[in-house]
Amino acid sequence: MNKIQTPVAAVVVMACNRADYLERTIKSILKYQNAVASKFPLFVSQDGSDPQVRKKALSYDQLTHMQHLDSKLVQTERPGELIAYYKIARHYKWALDKLFHEYKFSRVIILEDDMEIAPDFFDYFEAAAALMEKDKTIMAVSSWNDNGQKQFVHDPEILYRSDFFPGLGWMLTKPTWNELSPKWPKAYWDDWLRLQENHKGRQFIRPEVCRTYNFGEHVDWKSKDLSYLMEDKYIKLFAEILKNAKPINGADAVLKASNVQGDVRVHYEDQPDFERIARQFGVFQEWKDGVPRTAYKGVVVFRYPPPRRVFLVGPKSFELLGIKSV
């Protein structure tokens, strides 16, 4: 008897009016998806009626094309706002409702039409799906690191928890969508997901090395034990690594960090102080609802220079991590 394969997740590419970009993205996905097509069925969700995008999507028999035709007038809430942000939010809600409620998938991976995926993209998400089943404090898993430029990364096998939703190639589950769908915002859905009232203290898994551009690394995720990412273990592990990092103080953090052997930590006092230090290193300065981009318990970690880790540590981070004194 043939055992019916239960899909790990549907993969949907969100497209609008860039047929050339879409072709490049689809080719990148099919390169690695063909071998796991039954586990990761592929969809293109097209917003609007661009004939070239429709033609391109329909030219592939390895995927299902969905088309969102919405003629309702968009009312922006503030003068001068781009209508596109409202259209994008509508399209996301329509596509995710369809995949979760009509097609009845238990998980969906969302990609945009200007992404290429890494060779281990599908293995990564399969391993992450098992982790999400065990740990309900994980709201979504992303393939993206905002500070993932090559000068800030080193280890393709390391994953992190974060309080900041990264987006850009991410997976969520049906129960999470059932919670978000009824209150989905009119625009700026990604920033909306970064608000405490919506993520409710749940966290996001992100890699050190991005999985949404080709970098040639291929990790055997099936053989990796990801239990260190479970909330109870991770907080202790992260606290231990942070405690062992050497503190550096005062001005010229970059210069001092470069002259110290091993991992270092730099403490910041508030958002302006964080922005000043982040600017020196060249990493993201942005915050949303009190959380710096990529942060876990107020701590932003990156390599500088690789393989040394630099931890930018917030005023409450030690307390949140249960670190008494160092």
PDB file of C-alpha atoms in Angstrom, residues 44-306:
ATOM      1  CA  VAL A  44       2.217  31.061  -6.453  1.00  0.00           C
ATOM      2  CA  SER A  45      -0.279  33.594  -5.131  1.00  0.00           C
ATOM      3  CA  GLN A  46      -0.686  36.456  -7.579  1.00  0.00           C
ATOM      4  CA  ASP A  47      -2.138  39.759  -6.453  1.00  0.00           C
ATOM      5  CA  GLY A  48      -3.871  41.502  -9.344  1.00  0.00           C
ATOM      6  CA  SER A  49      -4.130  40.704 -13.023  1.00  0.00           C
ATOM      7  CA  ASP A  50      -0.658  41.218 -14.522  1.00  0.00           C
ATOM      8  CA  PRO A  51      -0.818  38.959 -17.617  1.00  0.00           C
ATOM      9  CA  GLN A  52       2.924  38.197 -17.690  1.00  0.00           C
ATOM     10  CA  VAL A  53       2.976  37.042 -14.070  1.00  0.00           C
ATOM     11  CA  ARG A  54      -0.085  34.851 -14.673  1.00  0.00           C
ATOM     12  CA  LYS A  55       1.451  33.390 -17.831  1.00  0.00           C
ATOM     13  CA  LYS A  56       4.760  32.711 -16.103  1.00  0.00           C
ATOM     14  CA  ALA A  57       3.123  30.991 -13.117  1.00  0.00           C
ATOM     15  CA  LEU A  58       0.871  28.877 -15.339  1.00  0.00           C
ATOM     16  CA  SER A  59       3.857  27.755 -17.435  1.00  0.00           C
ATOM     17  CA  TYR A  60       5.025  25.508 -14.556  1.00  0.00           C
ATOM     18  CA  ASP A  61       3.091  22.312 -13.947  1.00  0.00           C
ATOM     19  CA  GLN A  62       4.995  21.744 -10.679  1.00  0.00           C
ATOM     20  CA  LEU A  63       2.994  24.445  -8.869  1.00  0.00           C
ATOM     21  CA  THR A  64      -0.535  25.678  -8.232  1.00  0.00           C
ATOM     22  CA  HIS A  65      -1.397  29.239  -9.282  1.00  0.00           C
ATOM     23  CA  MET A  66      -3.817  31.263  -7.132  1.00  0.00           C
ATOM     24  CA  GLN A  67      -5.034  34.701  -8.191  1.00  0.00           C
ATOM     25  CA  HIS A  68      -6.289  37.414  -5.858  1.00  0.00           C
ATOM     26  CA  LEU A  69      -8.480  39.872  -7.747  1.00  0.00           C
ATOM     27  CA  ASP A  70      -9.585  42.626  -5.405  1.00  0.00           C
ATOM     28  CA  SER A  71     -11.375  45.606  -6.906  1.00  0.00           C
ATOM     29  CA  LYS A  72     -12.324  47.155  -3.539  1.00  0.00           C
ATOM     30  CA  LEU A  73     -11.097  50.715  -3.179  1.00  0.00           C
ATOM     31  CA  VAL A  74      -8.220  51.150  -0.751  1.00  0.00           C
ATOM     32  CA  GLN A  75      -8.736  53.812   1.907  1.00  0.00           C
ATOM     33  CA  THR A  76      -5.413  54.779   3.495  1.00  0.00           C
ATOM     34  CA  GLU A  77      -5.576  55.868   7.125  1.00  0.00           C
ATOM     35  CA  ARG A  78      -3.090  58.724   6.821  1.00  0.00           C
ATOM     36  CA  PRO A  79      -2.564  61.151   3.932  1.00  0.00           C
ATOM     37  CA  GLY A  80       0.382  60.382   1.660  1.00  0.00           C
ATOM     38  CA  GLU A  81       0.546  56.687   2.533  1.00  0.00           C
ATOM     39  CA  LEU A  82       1.353  54.182  -0.193  1.00  0.00           C
ATOM     40  CA  ILE A  83      -1.673  52.119  -1.209  1.00  0.00           C
ATOM     41  CA  ALA A  84       0.704  49.191  -1.874  1.00  0.00           C
ATOM     42  CA  TYR A  85       1.094  48.446   1.853  1.00  0.00           C
ATOM     43  CA  TYR A  86      -2.675  48.034   2.163  1.00  0.00           C
ATOM     44  CA  LYS A  87      -2.872  45.838  -0.935  1.00  0.00           C
ATOM     45  CA  ILE A  88      -0.038  43.634   0.344  1.00  0.00           C
ATOM     46  CA  ALA A  89      -1.762  43.104   3.712  1.00  0.00           C
ATOM     47  CA  ARG A  90      -5.048  42.183   1.972  1.00  0.00           C
ATOM     48  CA  HIS A  91      -3.237  39.759  -0.328  1.00  0.00           C
ATOM     49  CA  TYR A  92      -1.442  38.025   2.575  1.00  0.00           C
ATOM     50  CA  LYS A  93      -4.701  37.529   4.462  1.00  0.00           C
ATOM     51  CA  TRP A  94      -6.477  36.174   1.390  1.00  0.00           C
ATOM     52  CA  ALA A  95      -3.655  33.755   0.500  1.00  0.00           C
ATOM     53  CA  LEU A  96      -3.137  32.446   4.045  1.00  0.00           C
ATOM     54  CA  ASP A  97      -6.878  32.032   4.636  1.00  0.00           C
ATOM     55  CA  LYS A  98      -7.052  30.003   1.427  1.00  0.00           C
ATOM     56  CA  LEU A  99      -4.062  27.767   2.210  1.00  0.00           C
ATOM     57  CA  PHE A 100      -5.014  27.110   5.822  1.00  0.00           C
ATOM     58  CA  HIS A 101      -8.806  26.987   5.552  1.00  0.00           C
ATOM     59  CA  GLU A 102      -9.560  25.757   2.019  1.00  0.00           C
ATOM     60  CA  TYR A 103      -6.485  23.609   1.338  1.00  0.00           C
ATOM     61  CA  LYS A 104      -6.238  22.719   5.043  1.00  0.00           C
ATOM     62  CA  PHE A 105      -2.467  22.788   5.389  1.00  0.00           C
ATOM     63  CA  SER A 106      -1.125  22.663   8.933  1.00  0.00           C
ATOM     64  CA  ARG A 107       1.842  24.943   8.135  1.00  0.00           C
ATOM     65  CA  VAL A 108       2.704  27.473   5.438  1.00  0.00           C
ATOM     66  CA  ILE A 109       6.087  28.881   4.376  1.00  0.00           C
ATOM     67  CA  ILE A 110       5.826  32.355   2.857  1.00  0.00           C
ATOM     68  CA  LEU A 111       8.332  33.602   0.300  1.00  0.00           C
ATOM     69  CA  GLU A 112       8.376  36.773  -1.745  1.00  0.00           C
ATOM     70  CA  ASP A 113       9.031  36.949  -5.475  1.00  0.00           C
ATOM     71  CA  ASP A 114      12.573  38.305  -5.173  1.00  0.00           C
ATOM     72  CA  MET A 115      14.181  35.528  -3.119  1.00  0.00           C
ATOM     73  CA  GLU A 116      16.483  32.663  -3.894  1.00  0.00           C
ATOM     74  CA  ILE A 117      16.693  29.789  -1.463  1.00  0.00           C
ATOM     75  CA  ALA A 118      19.666  27.928  -0.017  1.00  0.00           C
ATOM     76  CA  PRO A 119      20.242  24.230  -0.798  1.00  0.00           C
ATOM     77  CA  ASP A 120      19.218  23.158   2.731  1.00  0.00           C
ATOM     78  CA  PHE A 121      16.125  25.412   2.878  1.00  0.00           C
ATOM     79  CA  PHE A 122      13.591  22.546   2.964  1.00  0.00           C
ATOM     80  CA  ASP A 123      15.564  20.405   5.424  1.00  0.00           C
ATOM     81  CA  TYR A 124      15.845  23.450   7.673  1.00  0.00           C
ATOM     82  CA  PHE A 125      12.081  24.010   7.718  1.00  0.00           C
ATOM     83  CA  GLU A 126      11.330  20.305   8.193  1.00  0.00           C
ATOM     84  CA  ALA A 127      13.583  20.237  11.267  1.00  0.00           C
ATOM     85  CA  ALA A 128      12.025  23.510  12.484  1.00  0.00           C
ATOM     86  CA  ALA A 129       8.484  22.127  12.047  1.00  0.00           C
ATOM     87  CA  ALA A 130       9.281  19.310  14.492  1.00  0.00           C
ATOM     88  CA  LEU A 131      10.640  21.885  16.945  1.00  0.00           C
ATOM     89  CA  MET A 132       7.486  24.028  16.667  1.00  0.00           C
ATOM     90  CA  GLU A 133       5.341  20.989  17.484  1.00  0.00           C
ATOM     91  CA  LYS A 134       7.213  20.531  20.763  1.00  0.00           C
ATOM     92  CA  ASP A 135       7.526  24.179  21.795  1.00  0.00           C
ATOM     93  CA  LYS A 136       4.416  26.354  21.530  1.00  0.00           C
ATOM     94  CA  THR A 137       6.366  29.447  22.654  1.00  0.00           C
ATOM     95  CA  ILE A 138       7.772  29.587  19.090  1.00  0.00           C
ATOM     96  CA  MET A 139       5.411  31.729  17.031  1.00  0.00           C
ATOM     97  CA  ALA A 140       7.178  31.394  13.674  1.00  0.00           C
ATOM     98  CA  VAL A 141      10.443  30.228  12.125  1.00  0.00           C
ATOM     99  CA  SER A 142      12.342  32.439   9.703  1.00  0.00           C
ATOM    100  CA  SER A 143      15.114  31.718   7.223  1.00  0.00           C
ATOM    101  CA  TRP A 144      16.406  35.272   7.591  1.00  0.00           C
ATOM    102  CA  ASN A 145      18.915  37.054   9.826  1.00  0.00           C
ATOM    103  CA  ASP A 146      18.696  40.845   9.587  1.00  0.00           C
ATOM    104  CA  ASN A 147      22.372  41.059  10.532  1.00  0.00           C
ATOM    105  CA  GLY A 148      23.238  38.182   8.196  1.00  0.00           C
ATOM    106  CA  GLN A 149      25.739  39.966   5.944  1.00  0.00           C
ATOM    107  CA  LYS A 150      28.876  37.875   5.544  1.00  0.00           C
ATOM    108  CA  GLN A 151      31.016  40.125   7.746  1.00  0.00           C
ATOM    109  CA  PHE A 152      28.697  39.400  10.720  1.00  0.00           C
ATOM    110  CA  VAL A 153      28.224  35.614  10.422  1.00  0.00           C
ATOM    111  CA  HIS A 154      30.343  32.494  10.779  1.00  0.00           C
ATOM    112  CA  ASP A 155      28.494  29.293  11.690  1.00  0.00           C
ATOM    113  CA  PRO A 156      25.804  27.966   9.295  1.00  0.00           C
ATOM    114  CA  GLU A 157      24.653  25.388  11.870  1.00  0.00           C
ATOM    115  CA  ILE A 158      23.706  27.800  14.664  1.00  0.00           C
ATOM    116  CA  LEU A 159      20.120  28.943  15.195  1.00  0.00           C
ATOM    117  CA  TYR A 160      18.840  31.559  17.644  1.00  0.00           C
ATOM    118  CA  ARG A 161      15.628  32.527  19.383  1.00  0.00           C
ATOM    119  CA  SER A 162      14.578  36.149  18.930  1.00  0.00           C
ATOM    120  CA  ASP A 163      11.852  38.426  20.291  1.00  0.00           C
ATOM    121  CA  PHE A 164      11.815  40.323  16.965  1.00  0.00           C
ATOM    122  CA  PHE A 165       9.884  38.902  13.988  1.00  0.00           C
ATOM    123  CA  PRO A 166      12.357  38.723  11.066  1.00  0.00           C
ATOM    124  CA  GLY A 167       9.981  37.870   8.185  1.00  0.00           C
ATOM    125  CA  LEU A 168      11.489  37.179   4.738  1.00  0.00           C
ATOM    126  CA  GLY A 169      11.001  33.464   4.182  1.00  0.00           C
ATOM    127  CA  TRP A 170       9.081  32.301   7.266  1.00  0.00           C
ATOM    128  CA  MET A 171       6.775  29.533   8.454  1.00  0.00           C
ATOM    129  CA  LEU A 172       3.732  29.670  10.684  1.00  0.00           C
ATOM    130  CA  THR A 173       1.190  27.104  11.867  1.00  0.00           C
ATOM    131  CA  LYS A 174      -2.562  26.882  11.466  1.00  0.00           C
ATOM    132  CA  PRO A 175      -3.385  27.587  15.151  1.00  0.00           C
ATOM    133  CA  THR A 176      -1.283  30.768  14.979  1.00  0.00           C
ATOM    134  CA  TRP A 177      -3.018  31.846  11.767  1.00  0.00           C
ATOM    135  CA  ASN A 178      -6.442  31.127  13.290  1.00  0.00           C
ATOM    136  CA  GLU A 179      -5.517  33.583  16.025  1.00  0.00           C
ATOM    137  CA  LEU A 180      -4.105  36.274  13.697  1.00  0.00           C
ATOM    138  CA  SER A 181      -6.532  36.127  10.766  1.00  0.00           C
ATOM    139  CA  PRO A 182      -9.602  37.715  12.431  1.00  0.00           C
ATOM    140  CA  LYS A 183      -7.596  40.752  13.574  1.00  0.00           C
ATOM    141  CA  TRP A 184      -5.166  40.993  10.623  1.00  0.00           C
ATOM    142  CA  PRO A 185      -4.215  44.656  10.030  1.00  0.00           C
ATOM    143  CA  LYS A 186      -5.134  46.811   7.046  1.00  0.00           C
ATOM    144  CA  ALA A 187      -1.461  47.571   6.316  1.00  0.00           C
ATOM    145  CA  TYR A 188       2.120  47.120   7.609  1.00  0.00           C
ATOM    146  CA  TRP A 189       1.441  43.531   8.652  1.00  0.00           C
ATOM    147  CA  ASP A 190       5.105  42.746   9.481  1.00  0.00           C
ATOM    148  CA  ASP A 191       5.473  45.650  11.921  1.00  0.00           C
ATOM    149  CA  TRP A 192       2.082  44.697  13.384  1.00  0.00           C
ATOM    150  CA  LEU A 193       3.414  41.191  14.128  1.00  0.00           C
ATOM    151  CA  ARG A 194       6.289  42.815  16.067  1.00  0.00           C
ATOM    152  CA  LEU A 195       3.887  44.362  18.586  1.00  0.00           C
ATOM    153  CA  GLN A 196       3.708  42.707  22.006  1.00  0.00           C
ATOM    154  CA  GLU A 197      -0.112  42.650  21.847  1.00  0.00           C
ATOM    155  CA  ASN A 198       0.132  40.300  18.843  1.00  0.00           C
ATOM    156  CA  HIS A 199       3.153  38.095  19.516  1.00  0.00           C
ATOM    157  CA  LYS A 200       2.262  37.966  23.251  1.00  0.00           C
ATOM    158  CA  GLY A 201       5.815  37.214  24.324  1.00  0.00           C
ATOM    159  CA  ARG A 202       6.256  34.271  21.949  1.00  0.00           C
ATOM    160  CA  GLN A 203       9.514  34.091  20.040  1.00  0.00           C
ATOM    161  CA  PHE A 204      10.910  33.415  16.602  1.00  0.00           C
ATOM    162  CA  ILE A 205      13.656  31.086  15.419  1.00  0.00           C
ATOM    163  CA  ARG A 206      16.229  32.550  13.049  1.00  0.00           C
ATOM    164  CA  PRO A 207      19.487  31.213  11.604  1.00  0.00           C
ATOM    165  CA  GLU A 208      22.890  32.842  11.938  1.00  0.00           C
ATOM    166  CA  VAL A 209      23.435  32.373   8.189  1.00  0.00           C
ATOM    167  CA  CYS A 210      20.427  33.298   6.017  1.00  0.00           C
ATOM    168  CA  ARG A 211      18.639  30.531   4.110  1.00  0.00           C
ATOM    169  CA  THR A 212      17.078  32.876   1.556  1.00  0.00           C
ATOM    170  CA  TYR A 213      20.036  33.575  -0.644  1.00  0.00           C
ATOM    171  CA  ASN A 214      22.503  31.155  -2.108  1.00  0.00           C
ATOM    172  CA  PHE A 215      25.694  30.877  -0.156  1.00  0.00           C
ATOM    173  CA  GLY A 216      26.659  27.287  -0.952  1.00  0.00           C
ATOM    174  CA  GLU A 217      26.495  25.890   2.593  1.00  0.00           C
ATOM    175  CA  HIS A 218      24.446  22.747   3.059  1.00  0.00           C
ATOM    176  CA  VAL A 219      23.793  21.593   6.606  1.00  0.00           C
ATOM    177  CA  ASP A 220      22.401  18.111   7.233  1.00  0.00           C
ATOM    178  CA  TRP A 221      19.517  19.276   9.415  1.00  0.00           C
ATOM    179  CA  LYS A 222      18.101  15.760   9.801  1.00  0.00           C
ATOM    180  CA  SER A 223      21.142  14.796  11.868  1.00  0.00           C
ATOM    181  CA  LYS A 224      21.103  17.935  14.043  1.00  0.00           C
ATOM    182  CA  ASP A 225      19.700  17.961  17.558  1.00  0.00           C
ATOM    183  CA  LEU A 226      17.728  21.201  17.814  1.00  0.00           C
ATOM    184  CA  SER A 227      16.499  20.579  21.357  1.00  0.00           C
ATOM    185  CA  TYR A 228      18.845  23.349  22.581  1.00  0.00           C
ATOM    186  CA  LEU A 229      16.315  25.786  21.077  1.00  0.00           C
ATOM    187  CA  MET A 230      13.511  24.652  23.406  1.00  0.00           C
ATOM    188  CA  GLU A 231      12.726  27.595  25.658  1.00  0.00           C
ATOM    189  CA  ASP A 232      13.763  26.052  28.989  1.00  0.00           C
ATOM    190  CA  LYS A 233      17.141  24.880  27.640  1.00  0.00           C
ATOM    191  CA  TYR A 234      17.858  27.872  25.434  1.00  0.00           C
ATOM    192  CA  ILE A 235      17.583  30.525  28.129  1.00  0.00           C
ATOM    193  CA  LYS A 236      20.167  28.699  30.285  1.00  0.00           C
ATOM    194  CA  LEU A 237      22.514  28.044  27.362  1.00  0.00           C
ATOM    195  CA  PHE A 238      22.323  31.643  26.139  1.00  0.00           C
ATOM    196  CA  ALA A 239      22.869  33.000  29.675  1.00  0.00           C
ATOM    197  CA  GLU A 240      25.955  30.812  30.094  1.00  0.00           C
ATOM    198  CA  ILE A 241      27.509  31.937  26.788  1.00  0.00           C
ATOM    199  CA  LEU A 242      26.749  35.565  27.648  1.00  0.00           C
ATOM    200  CA  LYS A 243      28.265  35.281  31.139  1.00  0.00           C
ATOM    201  CA  ASN A 244      31.486  33.936  29.643  1.00  0.00           C
ATOM    202  CA  ALA A 245      31.834  36.839  27.175  1.00  0.00           C
ATOM    203  CA  LYS A 246      34.344  39.505  28.246  1.00  0.00           C
ATOM    204  CA  PRO A 247      32.768  42.873  29.116  1.00  0.00           C
ATOM    205  CA  ILE A 248      34.069  45.950  27.309  1.00  0.00           C
ATOM    206  CA  ASN A 249      33.116  49.445  28.387  1.00  0.00           C
ATOM    207  CA  GLY A 250      33.374  53.053  27.311  1.00  0.00           C
ATOM    208  CA  ALA A 251      33.986  54.540  23.903  1.00  0.00           C
ATOM    209  CA  ASP A 252      35.596  52.812  20.905  1.00  0.00           C
ATOM    210  CA  ALA A 253      33.722  49.533  21.433  1.00  0.00           C
ATOM    211  CA  VAL A 254      34.657  48.360  17.935  1.00  0.00           C
ATOM    212  CA  LEU A 255      38.374  48.884  18.485  1.00  0.00           C
ATOM    213  CA  LYS A 256      38.275  47.269  21.924  1.00  0.00           C
ATOM    214  CA  ALA A 257      36.264  44.290  20.647  1.00  0.00           C
ATOM    215  CA  SER A 258      38.832  43.731  17.898  1.00  0.00           C
ATOM    216  CA  ASN A 259      41.654  43.550  20.442  1.00  0.00           C
ATOM    217  CA  VAL A 260      40.067  41.004  22.782  1.00  0.00           C
ATOM    218  CA  GLN A 261      40.366  37.238  22.356  1.00  0.00           C
ATOM    219  CA  GLY A 262      37.036  35.384  22.356  1.00  0.00           C
ATOM    220  CA  ASP A 263      33.456  36.610  22.736  1.00  0.00           C
ATOM    221  CA  VAL A 264      32.730  40.094  24.094  1.00  0.00           C
ATOM    222  CA  ARG A 265      29.718  41.913  25.504  1.00  0.00           C
ATOM    223  CA  VAL A 266      28.926  45.610  25.351  1.00  0.00           C
ATOM    224  CA  HIS A 267      26.199  46.935  27.660  1.00  0.00           C
ATOM    225  CA  TYR A 268      23.831  49.648  26.429  1.00  0.00           C
ATOM    226  CA  GLU A 269      21.668  51.854  28.651  1.00  0.00           C
ATOM    227  CA  ASP A 270      18.722  52.722  26.437  1.00  0.00           C
ATOM    228  CA  GLN A 271      17.611  52.962  22.798  1.00  0.00           C
ATOM    229  CA  PRO A 272      19.800  55.988  21.831  1.00  0.00           C
ATOM    230  CA  ASP A 273      22.817  54.298  23.434  1.00  0.00           C
ATOM    231  CA  PHE A 274      22.055  51.059  21.547  1.00  0.00           C
ATOM    232  CA  GLU A 275      21.712  52.969  18.266  1.00  0.00           C
ATOM    233  CA  ARG A 276      25.071  54.659  18.841  1.00  0.00           C
ATOM    234  CA  ILE A 277      26.869  51.344  19.501  1.00  0.00           C
ATOM    235  CA  ALA A 278      25.073  49.494  16.665  1.00  0.00           C
ATOM    236  CA  ARG A 279      26.042  52.294  14.277  1.00  0.00           C
ATOM    237  CA  GLN A 280      29.707  51.845  15.203  1.00  0.00           C
ATOM    238  CA  PHE A 281      29.590  48.143  14.323  1.00  0.00           C
ATOM    239  CA  GLY A 282      27.366  48.625  11.263  1.00  0.00           C
ATOM    240  CA  VAL A 283      24.468  46.406  12.393  1.00  0.00           C
ATOM    241  CA  PHE A 284      20.738  47.260  12.404  1.00  0.00           C
ATOM    242  CA  GLN A 285      19.759  50.091  14.770  1.00  0.00           C
ATOM    243  CA  GLU A 286      15.974  49.678  14.426  1.00  0.00           C
ATOM    244  CA  TRP A 287      13.633  48.929  17.366  1.00  0.00           C
ATOM    245  CA  LYS A 288       9.963  47.992  17.401  1.00  0.00           C
ATOM    246  CA  ASP A 289       7.781  48.074  20.511  1.00  0.00           C
ATOM    247  CA  GLY A 290      10.825  48.109  22.794  1.00  0.00           C
ATOM    248  CA  VAL A 291      12.683  45.299  20.991  1.00  0.00           C
ATOM    249  CA  PRO A 292      15.854  45.832  18.914  1.00  0.00           C
ATOM    250  CA  ARG A 293      15.936  43.974  15.590  1.00  0.00           C
ATOM    251  CA  THR A 294      17.141  40.313  16.079  1.00  0.00           C
ATOM    252  CA  ALA A 295      17.222  40.685  19.912  1.00  0.00           C
ATOM    253  CA  TYR A 296      16.595  37.943  22.456  1.00  0.00           C
ATOM    254  CA  LYS A 297      15.868  39.280  25.978  1.00  0.00           C
ATOM    255  CA  GLY A 298      17.296  42.614  24.815  1.00  0.00           C
ATOM    256  CA  VAL A 299      20.546  41.022  23.591  1.00  0.00           C
ATOM    257  CA  VAL A 300      21.653  41.422  19.964  1.00  0.00           C
ATOM    258  CA  VAL A 301      24.352  38.982  18.879  1.00  0.00           C
ATOM    259  CA  PHE A 302      26.523  38.996  15.748  1.00  0.00           C
ATOM    260  CA  ARG A 303      30.083  38.105  14.742  1.00  0.00           C
ATOM    261  CA  TYR A 304      32.706  40.839  14.597  1.00  0.00           C
ATOM    262  CA  PRO A 305      35.028  39.877  13.142  1.00  0.00           C
ATOM    263  CA  PRO A 306      34.038  36.212  12.679  1.00  0.00           C
TER     264      PRO A 306
END
